[in-house]
Amino acid sequence: ETAVFQTPNYHVTQVGNEVSFNCKQTLGHDTMYWYKQDSKKLLKIMFSYNNKQLIVNETVPRRFSPQSSDKAHLNLRIKSVEPEDSAVYLCASSSGLGGSYEQYFGPGTRLTVL
Amino acid sequence: GDQVEQSPSALSLHEGTGSALRCNFTTTMRAVQWFRKNSRGSLINLFYLASGTKENGRLKSAFDSKERYSTLHIRDAQLEDSGTYFCAAEPNSAGNKLTFGIGTRVLVRP
């Protein structure tokens, strides 16, 4: 099956803990993204990677760091979570960069910070 | 500021009828995508348009970059069309930054 896969589906943790979310795409795409869907249900881009190079780094806190081992994987680590980090995190991929390429999304990881 | 203005925020339809969702853009967009969030929360790709119109079954989408809008038409609505629909567009000036609308919650009633 070719798609974008994310683990875990849900994660509950306490303030100050470190969490890591995994994303893998089997679509053969070159570019991957992380989005955050906040409490207002608005999706906002956080990062994008093209062939393991960071392309976009929106003004997210430094405790967030994307990690990519190869172009099929893009993980997201949050070093010390804060309550405002509670959200759904969506991973996506597209076949290219620098033009218009359709993006495909994973099912998301819901993070709850207590 | 907000670049994608999606309307309506909610839409109720009787089975068999149709309606349209709209996204207005405050800047020139390179392309637009439409998604539906399924019951598991996954975003399902409906359309990708760089211009013109596309049709897929009972759904049809149009994108006018110059006039800065896109529409999604649902005809002969079925119960399974219920869900939240999102448009997302890529500004000409912003590389691969896909900017999402707030979503339209569609409810199809028998």
PDB file of C-alpha atoms in Angstrom:
ATOM      1  CA  GLU A   1       0.000   0.000   0.000  1.00  0.00           C
ATOM      2  CA  THR A   2       1.347   3.394  -1.000  1.00  0.00           C
ATOM      3  CA  ALA A   3       0.447   6.132   1.444  1.00  0.00           C
ATOM      4  CA  VAL A   4       1.634   8.348   4.267  1.00  0.00           C
ATOM      5  CA  PHE A   5       1.830   6.591   7.610  1.00  0.00           C
ATOM      6  CA  GLN A   6       2.097   8.154  11.044  1.00  0.00           C
ATOM      7  CA  THR A   7       2.701   6.719  14.482  1.00  0.00           C
ATOM      8  CA  PRO A   8       1.455   6.939  17.125  1.00  0.00           C
ATOM      9  CA  ASN A   9      -2.195   7.826  16.559  1.00  0.00           C
ATOM     10  CA  TYR A  10      -2.474   9.384  20.005  1.00  0.00           C
ATOM     11  CA  HIS A  11      -0.068  10.410  22.700  1.00  0.00           C
ATOM     12  CA  VAL A  12      -0.743  11.784  26.159  1.00  0.00           C
ATOM     13  CA  THR A  13       2.126  13.191  28.163  1.00  0.00           C
ATOM     14  CA  GLN A  14       3.010  15.696  30.825  1.00  0.00           C
ATOM     15  CA  VAL A  15       4.561  19.118  30.557  1.00  0.00           C
ATOM     16  CA  GLY A  16       8.316  18.986  30.168  1.00  0.00           C
ATOM     17  CA  ASN A  17       8.504  15.503  28.642  1.00  0.00           C
ATOM     18  CA  GLU A  18      10.061  14.719  25.305  1.00  0.00           C
ATOM     19  CA  VAL A  19       7.991  13.156  22.542  1.00  0.00           C
ATOM     20  CA  SER A  20       8.771  11.902  19.087  1.00  0.00           C
ATOM     21  CA  PHE A  21       6.381  11.270  16.219  1.00  0.00           C
ATOM     22  CA  ASN A  22       7.159   9.163  13.209  1.00  0.00           C
ATOM     23  CA  CYS A  23       6.171   9.636   9.606  1.00  0.00           C
ATOM     24  CA  LYS A  24       6.891   7.429   6.639  1.00  0.00           C
ATOM     25  CA  GLN A  25       5.723   7.731   3.069  1.00  0.00           C
ATOM     26  CA  THR A  26       5.777   4.943   0.510  1.00  0.00           C
ATOM     27  CA  LEU A  27       4.791   7.147  -2.415  1.00  0.00           C
ATOM     28  CA  GLY A  28       8.354   7.665  -3.600  1.00  0.00           C
ATOM     29  CA  HIS A  29       8.054  11.391  -2.962  1.00  0.00           C
ATOM     30  CA  ASP A  30      10.988  13.747  -2.520  1.00  0.00           C
ATOM     31  CA  THR A  31       9.390  16.279  -0.191  1.00  0.00           C
ATOM     32  CA  MET A  32       7.794  15.824   3.221  1.00  0.00           C
ATOM     33  CA  TYR A  33       6.047  18.231   5.580  1.00  0.00           C
ATOM     34  CA  TRP A  34       4.815  18.621   9.130  1.00  0.00           C
ATOM     35  CA  TYR A  35       1.662  20.605   9.852  1.00  0.00           C
ATOM     36  CA  LYS A  36       0.020  21.508  13.134  1.00  0.00           C
ATOM     37  CA  GLN A  37      -3.750  21.631  13.463  1.00  0.00           C
ATOM     38  CA  ASP A  38      -4.625  23.838  16.373  1.00  0.00           C
ATOM     39  CA  SER A  39      -7.734  24.044  18.532  1.00  0.00           C
ATOM     40  CA  LYS A  40      -9.445  26.181  15.890  1.00  0.00           C
ATOM     41  CA  LYS A  41      -8.924  23.343  13.404  1.00  0.00           C
ATOM     42  CA  LEU A  42      -6.641  25.479  11.258  1.00  0.00           C
ATOM     43  CA  LEU A  43      -3.714  23.630   9.690  1.00  0.00           C
ATOM     44  CA  LYS A  44      -0.444  25.503   9.601  1.00  0.00           C
ATOM     45  CA  ILE A  45       2.811  24.346   8.109  1.00  0.00           C
ATOM     46  CA  MET A  46       5.739  23.830  10.453  1.00  0.00           C
ATOM     47  CA  PHE A  47       8.493  22.283   8.357  1.00  0.00           C
ATOM     48  CA  SER A  48       9.187  20.852   4.964  1.00  0.00           C
ATOM     49  CA  TYR A  49      12.101  18.682   3.872  1.00  0.00           C
ATOM     50  CA  ASN A  50      13.330  17.982   0.383  1.00  0.00           C
ATOM     51  CA  ASN A  51      15.869  15.178   0.068  1.00  0.00           C
ATOM     52  CA  LYS A  52      16.804  15.590   3.733  1.00  0.00           C
ATOM     53  CA  GLN A  53      17.301  19.337   3.428  1.00  0.00           C
ATOM     54  CA  LEU A  54      15.163  21.677   5.500  1.00  0.00           C
ATOM     55  CA  ILE A  55      13.343  24.005   3.163  1.00  0.00           C
ATOM     56  CA  VAL A  56      10.768  25.755   5.290  1.00  0.00           C
ATOM     57  CA  ASN A  57      10.988  26.429   8.983  1.00  0.00           C
ATOM     58  CA  GLU A  58       8.077  28.511  10.094  1.00  0.00           C
ATOM     59  CA  THR A  59       8.372  30.401  13.333  1.00  0.00           C
ATOM     60  CA  VAL A  60       7.916  27.396  15.544  1.00  0.00           C
ATOM     61  CA  PRO A  61       9.541  27.147  18.981  1.00  0.00           C
ATOM     62  CA  ARG A  62      13.034  25.712  19.070  1.00  0.00           C
ATOM     63  CA  ARG A  63      11.891  22.750  21.138  1.00  0.00           C
ATOM     64  CA  PHE A  64      10.479  21.360  17.887  1.00  0.00           C
ATOM     65  CA  SER A  65      12.983  19.645  15.624  1.00  0.00           C
ATOM     66  CA  PRO A  66      12.358  17.612  12.484  1.00  0.00           C
ATOM     67  CA  GLN A  67      14.560  14.590  11.899  1.00  0.00           C
ATOM     68  CA  SER A  68      15.009  12.830   8.587  1.00  0.00           C
ATOM     69  CA  SER A  69      17.044   9.708   7.935  1.00  0.00           C
ATOM     70  CA  ASP A  70      16.088   9.483   4.271  1.00  0.00           C
ATOM     71  CA  LYS A  71      13.581  11.039   1.937  1.00  0.00           C
ATOM     72  CA  ALA A  72      10.882   8.550   2.920  1.00  0.00           C
ATOM     73  CA  HIS A  73      10.995   9.389   6.620  1.00  0.00           C
ATOM     74  CA  LEU A  74      10.445  12.620   8.492  1.00  0.00           C
ATOM     75  CA  ASN A  75      10.075  12.447  12.253  1.00  0.00           C
ATOM     76  CA  LEU A  76       9.176  15.253  14.607  1.00  0.00           C
ATOM     77  CA  ARG A  77      10.690  15.600  18.038  1.00  0.00           C
ATOM     78  CA  ILE A  78       9.461  17.949  20.741  1.00  0.00           C
ATOM     79  CA  LYS A  79      12.088  18.329  23.410  1.00  0.00           C
ATOM     80  CA  SER A  80      10.076  19.670  26.325  1.00  0.00           C
ATOM     81  CA  VAL A  81       6.378  19.833  25.632  1.00  0.00           C
ATOM     82  CA  GLU A  82       4.203  22.727  26.730  1.00  0.00           C
ATOM     83  CA  PRO A  83       0.410  22.793  27.138  1.00  0.00           C
ATOM     84  CA  GLU A  84       0.032  24.826  23.934  1.00  0.00           C
ATOM     85  CA  ASP A  85       1.628  21.968  22.017  1.00  0.00           C
ATOM     86  CA  SER A  86      -1.593  19.990  22.387  1.00  0.00           C
ATOM     87  CA  ALA A  87      -2.795  19.602  18.827  1.00  0.00           C
ATOM     88  CA  VAL A  88      -3.012  17.210  15.927  1.00  0.00           C
ATOM     89  CA  TYR A  89       0.220  16.927  13.980  1.00  0.00           C
ATOM     90  CA  LEU A  90      -0.109  15.967  10.344  1.00  0.00           C
ATOM     91  CA  CYS A  91       2.618  14.695   8.084  1.00  0.00           C
ATOM     92  CA  ALA A  92       2.385  15.087   4.324  1.00  0.00           C
ATOM     93  CA  SER A  93       4.458  14.430   1.234  1.00  0.00           C
ATOM     94  CA  SER A  94       4.628  15.570  -2.371  1.00  0.00           C
ATOM     95  CA  SER A  95       6.606  14.502  -5.391  1.00  0.00           C
ATOM     96  CA  GLY A  96       8.448  17.735  -5.878  1.00  0.00           C
ATOM     97  CA  LEU A  97       9.427  21.151  -4.689  1.00  0.00           C
ATOM     98  CA  GLY A  98       9.598  24.607  -6.152  1.00  0.00           C
ATOM     99  CA  GLY A  99       6.484  24.319  -8.181  1.00  0.00           C
ATOM    100  CA  SER A 100       3.008  23.056  -7.593  1.00  0.00           C
ATOM    101  CA  TYR A 101       2.803  19.505  -6.394  1.00  0.00           C
ATOM    102  CA  GLU A 102      -0.164  17.788  -4.840  1.00  0.00           C
ATOM    103  CA  GLN A 103       0.344  16.985  -1.189  1.00  0.00           C
ATOM    104  CA  TYR A 104      -0.827  13.763   0.440  1.00  0.00           C
ATOM    105  CA  PHE A 105      -1.511  13.614   4.147  1.00  0.00           C
ATOM    106  CA  GLY A 106      -1.149  11.035   6.858  1.00  0.00           C
ATOM    107  CA  PRO A 107      -3.874  10.388   9.435  1.00  0.00           C
ATOM    108  CA  GLY A 108      -2.271  12.611  12.065  1.00  0.00           C
ATOM    109  CA  THR A 109      -0.994  12.198  15.604  1.00  0.00           C
ATOM    110  CA  ARG A 110      -3.067  13.742  18.378  1.00  0.00           C
ATOM    111  CA  LEU A 111      -0.916  15.061  21.203  1.00  0.00           C
ATOM    112  CA  THR A 112      -2.408  15.928  24.574  1.00  0.00           C
ATOM    113  CA  VAL A 113      -0.191  17.656  27.094  1.00  0.00           C
ATOM    114  CA  LEU A 114      -1.429  17.535  30.661  1.00  0.00           C
TER     115      LEU A 114
ATOM    116  CA  GLY B   1      -2.892  37.839   7.459  1.00  0.00           C
ATOM    117  CA  ASP B   2      -5.450  35.268   6.444  1.00  0.00           C
ATOM    118  CA  GLN B   3      -4.890  34.300   2.845  1.00  0.00           C
ATOM    119  CA  VAL B   4      -7.614  31.688   2.430  1.00  0.00           C
ATOM    120  CA  GLU B   5     -11.185  32.559   3.320  1.00  0.00           C
ATOM    121  CA  GLN B   6     -13.446  29.533   3.151  1.00  0.00           C
ATOM    122  CA  SER B   7     -17.223  29.670   3.231  1.00  0.00           C
ATOM    123  CA  PRO B   8     -19.660  28.665   4.457  1.00  0.00           C
ATOM    124  CA  SER B   9     -18.373  27.327   7.750  1.00  0.00           C
ATOM    125  CA  ALA B  10     -21.233  24.846   7.860  1.00  0.00           C
ATOM    126  CA  LEU B  11     -23.665  23.529   5.283  1.00  0.00           C
ATOM    127  CA  SER B  12     -26.740  21.349   5.627  1.00  0.00           C
ATOM    128  CA  LEU B  13     -28.080  19.555   2.566  1.00  0.00           C
ATOM    129  CA  HIS B  14     -30.937  17.200   1.876  1.00  0.00           C
ATOM    130  CA  GLU B  15     -30.038  14.026   0.089  1.00  0.00           C
ATOM    131  CA  GLY B  16     -30.215  14.521  -3.676  1.00  0.00           C
ATOM    132  CA  THR B  17     -29.673  18.265  -3.616  1.00  0.00           C
ATOM    133  CA  GLY B  18     -26.509  20.214  -4.320  1.00  0.00           C
ATOM    134  CA  SER B  19     -24.548  23.196  -3.193  1.00  0.00           C
ATOM    135  CA  ALA B  20     -21.194  24.914  -3.500  1.00  0.00           C
ATOM    136  CA  LEU B  21     -18.306  25.661  -1.214  1.00  0.00           C
ATOM    137  CA  ARG B  22     -16.040  28.579  -1.940  1.00  0.00           C
ATOM    138  CA  CYS B  23     -12.565  29.749  -1.082  1.00  0.00           C
ATOM    139  CA  ASN B  24     -11.475  33.308  -1.725  1.00  0.00           C
ATOM    140  CA  PHE B  25      -7.823  34.168  -1.691  1.00  0.00           C
ATOM    141  CA  THR B  26      -6.279  37.447  -0.617  1.00  0.00           C
ATOM    142  CA  THR B  27      -3.276  36.870  -2.844  1.00  0.00           C
ATOM    143  CA  THR B  28      -2.465  35.116  -6.090  1.00  0.00           C
ATOM    144  CA  MET B  29      -2.303  31.371  -5.628  1.00  0.00           C
ATOM    145  CA  ARG B  30      -0.322  28.953  -7.737  1.00  0.00           C
ATOM    146  CA  ALA B  31      -2.612  25.984  -7.190  1.00  0.00           C
ATOM    147  CA  VAL B  32      -5.419  24.772  -4.972  1.00  0.00           C
ATOM    148  CA  GLN B  33      -6.244  21.456  -3.360  1.00  0.00           C
ATOM    149  CA  TRP B  34      -9.540  20.268  -1.916  1.00  0.00           C
ATOM    150  CA  PHE B  35      -9.727  17.641   0.805  1.00  0.00           C
ATOM    151  CA  ARG B  36     -12.405  15.882   2.795  1.00  0.00           C
ATOM    152  CA  LYS B  37     -11.717  14.692   6.295  1.00  0.00           C
ATOM    153  CA  ASN B  38     -13.071  11.183   6.675  1.00  0.00           C
ATOM    154  CA  SER B  39     -14.586   9.577   9.761  1.00  0.00           C
ATOM    155  CA  ARG B  40     -11.119   8.544  10.958  1.00  0.00           C
ATOM    156  CA  GLY B  41      -9.828  12.090  10.675  1.00  0.00           C
ATOM    157  CA  SER B  42      -7.685  11.484   7.601  1.00  0.00           C
ATOM    158  CA  LEU B  43      -7.511  14.077   4.847  1.00  0.00           C
ATOM    159  CA  ILE B  44      -8.650  12.539   1.594  1.00  0.00           C
ATOM    160  CA  ASN B  45      -7.466  14.230  -1.594  1.00  0.00           C
ATOM    161  CA  LEU B  46     -10.375  15.322  -3.763  1.00  0.00           C
ATOM    162  CA  PHE B  47      -8.870  17.692  -6.317  1.00  0.00           C
ATOM    163  CA  TYR B  48      -5.660  19.383  -7.266  1.00  0.00           C
ATOM    164  CA  LEU B  49      -5.958  22.278  -9.715  1.00  0.00           C
ATOM    165  CA  ALA B  50      -3.471  24.709 -11.149  1.00  0.00           C
ATOM    166  CA  SER B  51      -6.231  26.203 -13.308  1.00  0.00           C
ATOM    167  CA  GLY B  52      -9.598  25.462 -14.881  1.00  0.00           C
ATOM    168  CA  THR B  53     -12.062  22.857 -13.692  1.00  0.00           C
ATOM    169  CA  LYS B  54     -12.049  19.188 -12.781  1.00  0.00           C
ATOM    170  CA  GLU B  55     -14.878  16.791 -12.209  1.00  0.00           C
ATOM    171  CA  ASN B  56     -14.971  13.527 -10.339  1.00  0.00           C
ATOM    172  CA  GLY B  57     -18.316  11.831  -9.996  1.00  0.00           C
ATOM    173  CA  ARG B  58     -20.697  14.163  -8.221  1.00  0.00           C
ATOM    174  CA  LEU B  59     -17.970  16.620  -7.298  1.00  0.00           C
ATOM    175  CA  LYS B  60     -16.680  19.408  -9.466  1.00  0.00           C
ATOM    176  CA  SER B  61     -14.057  22.004  -8.683  1.00  0.00           C
ATOM    177  CA  ALA B  62     -12.958  25.196 -10.351  1.00  0.00           C
ATOM    178  CA  PHE B  63      -9.986  27.441  -9.769  1.00  0.00           C
ATOM    179  CA  ASP B  64      -9.467  30.954 -11.092  1.00  0.00           C
ATOM    180  CA  SER B  65      -6.066  32.241 -10.100  1.00  0.00           C
ATOM    181  CA  LYS B  66      -6.629  35.678 -11.605  1.00  0.00           C
ATOM    182  CA  GLU B  67      -9.957  36.201  -9.835  1.00  0.00           C
ATOM    183  CA  ARG B  68      -8.557  34.593  -6.693  1.00  0.00           C
ATOM    184  CA  TYR B  69     -11.127  31.970  -5.872  1.00  0.00           C
ATOM    185  CA  SER B  70     -11.900  28.307  -6.034  1.00  0.00           C
ATOM    186  CA  THR B  71     -15.172  26.450  -5.716  1.00  0.00           C
ATOM    187  CA  LEU B  72     -16.247  22.911  -4.951  1.00  0.00           C
ATOM    188  CA  HIS B  73     -19.674  21.866  -6.153  1.00  0.00           C
ATOM    189  CA  ILE B  74     -21.512  18.885  -4.741  1.00  0.00           C
ATOM    190  CA  ARG B  75     -24.468  17.610  -6.777  1.00  0.00           C
ATOM    191  CA  ASP B  76     -26.949  14.882  -5.891  1.00  0.00           C
ATOM    192  CA  ALA B  77     -25.584  14.823  -2.346  1.00  0.00           C
ATOM    193  CA  GLN B  78     -25.441  11.447  -0.604  1.00  0.00           C
ATOM    194  CA  LEU B  79     -25.195  10.674   3.083  1.00  0.00           C
ATOM    195  CA  GLU B  80     -21.562   9.617   2.691  1.00  0.00           C
ATOM    196  CA  ASP B  81     -20.666  13.113   1.476  1.00  0.00           C
ATOM    197  CA  SER B  82     -21.021  14.360   5.043  1.00  0.00           C
ATOM    198  CA  GLY B  83     -17.760  15.526   6.522  1.00  0.00           C
ATOM    199  CA  THR B  84     -15.489  18.514   6.767  1.00  0.00           C
ATOM    200  CA  TYR B  85     -14.104  19.880   3.523  1.00  0.00           C
ATOM    201  CA  PHE B  86     -10.934  21.939   3.328  1.00  0.00           C
ATOM    202  CA  CYS B  87      -9.431  23.974   0.578  1.00  0.00           C
ATOM    203  CA  ALA B  88      -5.713  24.664   0.632  1.00  0.00           C
ATOM    204  CA  ALA B  89      -3.709  26.828  -1.704  1.00  0.00           C
ATOM    205  CA  GLU B  90      -0.118  27.663  -2.398  1.00  0.00           C
ATOM    206  CA  PRO B  91       0.741  31.362  -2.711  1.00  0.00           C
ATOM    207  CA  ASN B  92       2.859  32.306  -5.719  1.00  0.00           C
ATOM    208  CA  SER B  93       5.317  33.999  -3.412  1.00  0.00           C
ATOM    209  CA  ALA B  94       5.591  31.309  -0.775  1.00  0.00           C
ATOM    210  CA  GLY B  95       7.188  28.196  -2.182  1.00  0.00           C
ATOM    211  CA  ASN B  96       5.587  25.035  -0.897  1.00  0.00           C
ATOM    212  CA  LYS B  97       3.626  26.609   1.928  1.00  0.00           C
ATOM    213  CA  LEU B  98       0.147  25.193   1.576  1.00  0.00           C
ATOM    214  CA  THR B  99      -2.278  27.540   3.334  1.00  0.00           C
ATOM    215  CA  PHE B 100      -5.516  25.981   4.538  1.00  0.00           C
ATOM    216  CA  GLY B 101      -9.014  27.347   4.838  1.00  0.00           C
ATOM    217  CA  ILE B 102     -10.884  26.894   8.095  1.00  0.00           C
ATOM    218  CA  GLY B 103     -13.022  24.112   6.665  1.00  0.00           C
ATOM    219  CA  THR B 104     -16.704  23.624   5.832  1.00  0.00           C
ATOM    220  CA  ARG B 105     -18.675  21.126   7.854  1.00  0.00           C
ATOM    221  CA  VAL B 106     -21.156  19.483   5.493  1.00  0.00           C
ATOM    222  CA  LEU B 107     -24.098  17.506   6.802  1.00  0.00           C
ATOM    223  CA  VAL B 108     -26.246  15.582   4.354  1.00  0.00           C
ATOM    224  CA  ARG B 109     -29.630  14.657   5.777  1.00  0.00           C
ATOM    225  CA  PRO B 110     -32.066  12.015   4.502  1.00  0.00           C
TER     226      PRO B 110
END
